[in-house]
Short mmCIF file of the C-alpha atoms (twelve columns), coordinates in Angstrom:
data_MODEL
# 
_entry.id   MODEL 
# 
loop_
_atom_site.group_PDB 
_atom_site.id 
_atom_site.type_symbol 
_atom_site.label_atom_id 
_atom_site.label_alt_id 
_atom_site.label_comp_id 
_atom_site.label_asym_id 
_atom_site.label_seq_id 
_atom_site.Cartn_x 
_atom_site.Cartn_y 
_atom_site.Cartn_z 
_atom_site.pdbx_PDB_model_num 
ATOM 1   C CA . GLU A 1   -69.022 -62.354 -39.695 1 
ATOM 2   C CA . ALA A 2   -68.124 -61.309 -35.981 1 
ATOM 3   C CA . VAL A 3   -71.086 -61.181 -33.878 1 
ATOM 4   C CA . ASP A 4   -71.660 -58.585 -31.374 1 
ATOM 5   C CA . SER A 5   -67.966 -57.700 -30.892 1 
ATOM 6   C CA . HIS A 6   -66.208 -55.514 -29.021 1 
ATOM 7   C CA . PRO A 7   -63.038 -53.790 -30.866 1 
ATOM 8   C CA . LEU A 8   -61.042 -55.385 -27.985 1 
ATOM 9   C CA . THR A 9   -62.544 -58.919 -27.756 1 
ATOM 10  C CA . PRO A 10  -62.121 -62.255 -29.612 1 
ATOM 11  C CA . ARG A 11  -64.419 -62.493 -32.437 1 
ATOM 12  C CA . VAL A 12  -67.626 -64.745 -31.919 1 
ATOM 13  C CA . LEU A 13  -67.875 -66.155 -35.724 1 
ATOM 14  C CA . ALA A 14  -71.309 -68.423 -36.120 1 
ATOM 15  C CA . GLY A 15  -70.787 -71.978 -35.587 1 
ATOM 16  C CA . GLU A 16  -72.598 -75.260 -36.345 1 
ATOM 17  C CA . GLN A 17  -75.869 -76.064 -35.768 1 
ATOM 18  C CA . GLY A 18  -75.798 -76.967 -32.094 1 
ATOM 19  C CA . GLN A 19  -71.996 -76.465 -31.941 1 
ATOM 20  C CA . GLY A 20  -72.418 -72.456 -30.650 1 
ATOM 21  C CA . PRO A 21  -70.760 -69.994 -31.711 1 
ATOM 22  C CA . ALA A 22  -67.085 -70.349 -32.645 1 
ATOM 23  C CA . ILE A 23  -64.542 -68.192 -30.822 1 
ATOM 24  C CA . VAL A 24  -61.723 -66.810 -33.044 1 
ATOM 25  C CA . LEU A 25  -59.010 -65.430 -30.351 1 
ATOM 26  C CA . ASP A 26  -57.620 -62.395 -31.445 1 
ATOM 27  C CA . ARG A 27  -54.369 -62.454 -29.116 1 
ATOM 28  C CA . GLU A 28  -53.249 -58.749 -30.056 1 
ATOM 29  C CA . ALA A 29  -56.282 -57.837 -28.434 1 
ATOM 30  C CA . LEU A 30  -56.025 -60.393 -25.790 1 
ATOM 31  C CA . ARG A 31  -52.815 -58.480 -25.246 1 
ATOM 32  C CA . THR A 32  -54.112 -55.321 -25.182 1 
ATOM 33  C CA . MET A 33  -56.649 -56.331 -22.549 1 
ATOM 34  C CA . GLY A 34  -53.450 -57.444 -20.168 1 
ATOM 35  C CA . LEU A 35  -54.515 -61.216 -20.556 1 
ATOM 36  C CA . LEU A 36  -51.722 -61.954 -22.737 1 
ATOM 37  C CA . PRO A 37  -48.436 -61.465 -22.381 1 
ATOM 38  C CA . PRO A 38  -46.432 -58.650 -24.607 1 
ATOM 39  C CA . VAL A 39  -44.644 -60.080 -27.894 1 
ATOM 40  C CA . GLU A 40  -40.992 -59.291 -25.987 1 
ATOM 41  C CA . GLU A 41  -41.977 -61.443 -22.876 1 
ATOM 42  C CA . GLU A 42  -44.116 -64.406 -24.677 1 
ATOM 43  C CA . ARG A 43  -41.044 -66.921 -24.390 1 
ATOM 44  C CA . ARG A 44  -40.302 -65.908 -20.362 1 
ATOM 45  C CA . LEU A 45  -44.115 -66.370 -19.797 1 
ATOM 46  C CA . ALA A 46  -44.234 -69.820 -21.760 1 
ATOM 47  C CA . SER A 47  -41.392 -70.767 -19.951 1 
ATOM 48  C CA . GLN A 48  -42.819 -70.171 -16.573 1 
ATOM 49  C CA . TYR A 49  -46.250 -71.724 -17.163 1 
ATOM 50  C CA . ARG A 50  -44.125 -75.033 -18.240 1 
ATOM 51  C CA . LYS A 51  -42.552 -75.343 -14.999 1 
ATOM 52  C CA . ILE A 52  -46.472 -74.583 -13.602 1 
ATOM 53  C CA . LYS A 53  -47.872 -77.121 -15.747 1 
ATOM 54  C CA . ARG A 54  -45.621 -80.257 -15.473 1 
ATOM 55  C CA . PRO A 55  -46.246 -81.089 -12.013 1 
ATOM 56  C CA . LEU A 56  -49.792 -80.527 -12.692 1 
ATOM 57  C CA . ILE A 57  -50.031 -83.004 -15.884 1 
ATOM 58  C CA . ALA A 58  -47.717 -85.379 -13.664 1 
ATOM 59  C CA . ASN A 59  -50.346 -85.399 -11.134 1 
ATOM 60  C CA . ALA A 60  -53.326 -85.796 -13.340 1 
ATOM 61  C CA . VAL A 61  -51.560 -88.924 -15.067 1 
ATOM 62  C CA . GLY A 62  -48.971 -90.514 -12.549 1 
ATOM 63  C CA . ARG A 63  -46.077 -89.482 -14.987 1 
ATOM 64  C CA . GLY A 64  -43.233 -90.136 -12.426 1 
ATOM 65  C CA . VAL A 65  -45.495 -89.864 -9.384  1 
ATOM 66  C CA . GLU A 66  -48.899 -91.420 -7.973  1 
ATOM 67  C CA . ARG A 67  -51.713 -90.314 -10.079 1 
ATOM 68  C CA . LEU A 68  -54.030 -87.548 -8.133  1 
ATOM 69  C CA . PRO A 69  -58.244 -88.707 -7.950  1 
ATOM 70  C CA . ASN A 70  -59.599 -85.795 -9.857  1 
ATOM 71  C CA . GLY A 71  -55.920 -84.547 -10.894 1 
ATOM 72  C CA . CYS A 72  -57.082 -83.939 -14.169 1 
ATOM 73  C CA . LEU A 73  -59.076 -80.850 -12.652 1 
ATOM 74  C CA . ILE A 74  -57.664 -77.828 -11.831 1 
ATOM 75  C CA . MET A 75  -58.886 -74.628 -9.930  1 
ATOM 76  C CA . LEU A 76  -58.260 -71.318 -9.491  1 
ATOM 77  C CA . ALA A 77  -59.093 -69.243 -6.729  1 
ATOM 78  C CA . SER A 78  -57.938 -66.072 -4.525  1 
ATOM 79  C CA . ALA A 79  -59.399 -63.988 -1.720  1 
ATOM 80  C CA . MET A 80  -59.038 -60.643 -4.109  1 
ATOM 81  C CA . SER A 81  -59.958 -59.619 -7.184  1 
ATOM 82  C CA . GLY A 82  -57.402 -58.380 -9.284  1 
ATOM 83  C CA . GLU A 83  -54.891 -60.701 -8.276  1 
ATOM 84  C CA . GLY A 84  -54.387 -62.804 -11.824 1 
ATOM 85  C CA . LYS A 85  -57.031 -65.260 -11.787 1 
ATOM 86  C CA . THR A 86  -58.221 -64.746 -15.261 1 
ATOM 87  C CA . PHE A 87  -54.951 -64.214 -16.880 1 
ATOM 88  C CA . THR A 88  -53.626 -67.268 -15.101 1 
ATOM 89  C CA . ALA A 89  -56.209 -69.450 -16.301 1 
ATOM 90  C CA . LEU A 90  -56.365 -68.102 -19.829 1 
ATOM 91  C CA . ASN A 91  -52.505 -68.595 -19.959 1 
ATOM 92  C CA . LEU A 92  -52.398 -72.347 -18.087 1 
ATOM 93  C CA . ALA A 93  -55.107 -73.216 -20.304 1 
ATOM 94  C CA . LEU A 94  -53.324 -72.228 -23.328 1 
ATOM 95  C CA . SER A 95  -50.495 -73.848 -21.915 1 
ATOM 96  C CA . ILE A 96  -51.734 -77.095 -21.345 1 
ATOM 97  C CA . ALA A 97  -53.578 -77.126 -24.792 1 
ATOM 98  C CA . THR A 98  -49.707 -77.007 -26.262 1 
ATOM 99  C CA . GLU A 99  -49.180 -80.646 -25.020 1 
ATOM 100 C CA . ARG A 100 -49.172 -83.028 -27.953 1 
ATOM 101 C CA . ASP A 101 -51.529 -85.787 -25.975 1 
ATOM 102 C CA . PHE A 102 -53.671 -83.730 -23.595 1 
ATOM 103 C CA . SER A 103 -56.677 -80.890 -24.177 1 
ATOM 104 C CA . VAL A 104 -58.451 -78.537 -22.046 1 
ATOM 105 C CA . LEU A 105 -61.803 -77.565 -20.951 1 
ATOM 106 C CA . LEU A 106 -61.695 -74.294 -19.733 1 
ATOM 107 C CA . VAL A 107 -64.690 -73.358 -17.501 1 
ATOM 108 C CA . ASP A 108 -65.574 -70.080 -16.539 1 
ATOM 109 C CA . ALA A 109 -66.982 -70.257 -13.171 1 
ATOM 110 C CA . ASP A 110 -66.326 -67.154 -11.571 1 
ATOM 111 C CA . VAL A 111 -70.307 -66.390 -11.639 1 
ATOM 112 C CA . ALA A 112 -70.538 -63.674 -10.181 1 
ATOM 113 C CA . HIS A 113 -67.728 -61.440 -12.826 1 
ATOM 114 C CA . GLN A 114 -67.727 -64.208 -15.627 1 
ATOM 115 C CA . GLN A 115 -64.813 -62.330 -16.908 1 
ATOM 116 C CA . LEU A 116 -63.900 -65.275 -19.071 1 
ATOM 117 C CA . SER A 117 -66.756 -65.382 -20.736 1 
ATOM 118 C CA . ARG A 118 -67.207 -61.412 -21.366 1 
ATOM 119 C CA . ILE A 119 -63.679 -61.717 -22.496 1 
ATOM 120 C CA . PHE A 120 -65.136 -64.460 -25.264 1 
ATOM 121 C CA . ASN A 121 -68.219 -62.345 -25.887 1 
ATOM 122 C CA . LEU A 122 -70.242 -65.026 -24.125 1 
ATOM 123 C CA . GLU A 123 -71.598 -63.330 -21.264 1 
ATOM 124 C CA . GLY A 124 -75.338 -64.386 -20.757 1 
ATOM 125 C CA . GLU A 125 -75.256 -67.589 -22.831 1 
ATOM 126 C CA . LEU A 126 -76.043 -70.947 -21.637 1 
ATOM 127 C CA . GLY A 127 -73.593 -72.557 -19.561 1 
ATOM 128 C CA . LEU A 128 -72.418 -73.978 -16.526 1 
ATOM 129 C CA . LEU A 129 -75.163 -72.059 -14.230 1 
ATOM 130 C CA . ASP A 130 -77.611 -73.521 -16.494 1 
ATOM 131 C CA . VAL A 131 -77.064 -76.901 -16.164 1 
ATOM 132 C CA . LEU A 132 -76.671 -76.901 -12.532 1 
ATOM 133 C CA . ARG A 133 -80.176 -75.505 -12.780 1 
ATOM 134 C CA . ASP A 134 -81.190 -77.958 -15.206 1 
ATOM 135 C CA . PRO A 135 -79.956 -81.228 -15.289 1 
ATOM 136 C CA . HIS A 136 -81.450 -81.932 -18.368 1 
ATOM 137 C CA . LEU A 137 -79.519 -79.750 -20.358 1 
ATOM 138 C CA . ASP A 138 -77.035 -81.751 -22.748 1 
ATOM 139 C CA . VAL A 139 -73.749 -79.318 -21.477 1 
ATOM 140 C CA . GLU A 140 -71.553 -80.843 -24.474 1 
ATOM 141 C CA . SER A 141 -74.105 -78.951 -26.179 1 
ATOM 142 C CA . LEU A 142 -72.819 -75.728 -24.281 1 
ATOM 143 C CA . ILE A 143 -69.263 -75.977 -24.734 1 
ATOM 144 C CA . ARG A 144 -67.664 -73.450 -27.482 1 
ATOM 145 C CA . GLN A 145 -64.696 -74.467 -29.577 1 
ATOM 146 C CA . PRO A 146 -62.125 -71.446 -29.870 1 
ATOM 147 C CA . ASP A 147 -59.439 -71.635 -33.138 1 
ATOM 148 C CA . VAL A 148 -57.073 -73.638 -30.953 1 
ATOM 149 C CA . PRO A 149 -57.751 -77.273 -31.482 1 
ATOM 150 C CA . THR A 150 -57.306 -78.844 -27.929 1 
ATOM 151 C CA . LEU A 151 -59.208 -76.242 -26.044 1 
ATOM 152 C CA . THR A 152 -62.938 -75.591 -25.280 1 
ATOM 153 C CA . PHE A 153 -64.567 -73.240 -23.322 1 
ATOM 154 C CA . LEU A 154 -67.949 -73.315 -21.170 1 
ATOM 155 C CA . PRO A 155 -69.483 -69.980 -20.491 1 
ATOM 156 C CA . ALA A 156 -70.698 -69.553 -16.659 1 
ATOM 157 C CA . GLY A 157 -74.409 -69.257 -18.013 1 
ATOM 158 C CA . LYS A 158 -77.072 -66.861 -16.846 1 
ATOM 159 C CA . SER A 159 -76.295 -65.049 -13.972 1 
ATOM 160 C CA . SER A 160 -79.309 -65.058 -10.838 1 
ATOM 161 C CA . ALA A 161 -79.926 -64.134 -7.468  1 
ATOM 162 C CA . ASP A 162 -79.064 -67.519 -6.572  1 
ATOM 163 C CA . ALA A 163 -75.841 -68.112 -8.568  1 
ATOM 164 C CA . THR A 164 -73.398 -69.129 -5.573  1 
ATOM 165 C CA . GLU A 165 -75.959 -71.161 -3.894  1 
ATOM 166 C CA . LEU A 166 -76.466 -73.184 -7.226  1 
ATOM 167 C CA . LEU A 167 -72.378 -73.459 -7.239  1 
ATOM 168 C CA . ALA A 168 -72.302 -74.678 -3.884  1 
ATOM 169 C CA . SER A 169 -74.962 -77.252 -4.122  1 
# 
């Protein structure tokens, strides 16, 4: 049964104990929200994301180029809101997750807006901020599993006035 699900957001189902809720990605709802491309644009966008991810993967594992230190970490940022960070993060994560030998941990580090956490109905759940506040928390217990086997998600966590300072620390 869905828990606290808005009609346009992915459903969150009760998961196994200690695993947190499982996330069922409702692709039609994500399309309606503008976070996945329309069906008629899906192939074209998948091709574009393949072009983006190939050099990122090559740098991460040293395939044809020298492996970069921390090359497996990818951060998306921009100075302005509305430039497509959430769209890009979600679609790039899904694209990399289709690779045979790779898995992806998508982290909602936009602690001011928590858009990804909101989309997955996990806003206010324990996550990144809580681990930064309390190093005794087991980060692995806070990671959620969507219905994409090679994709996991870490919510932003419980917001507070010192959220940006926690990230900077």
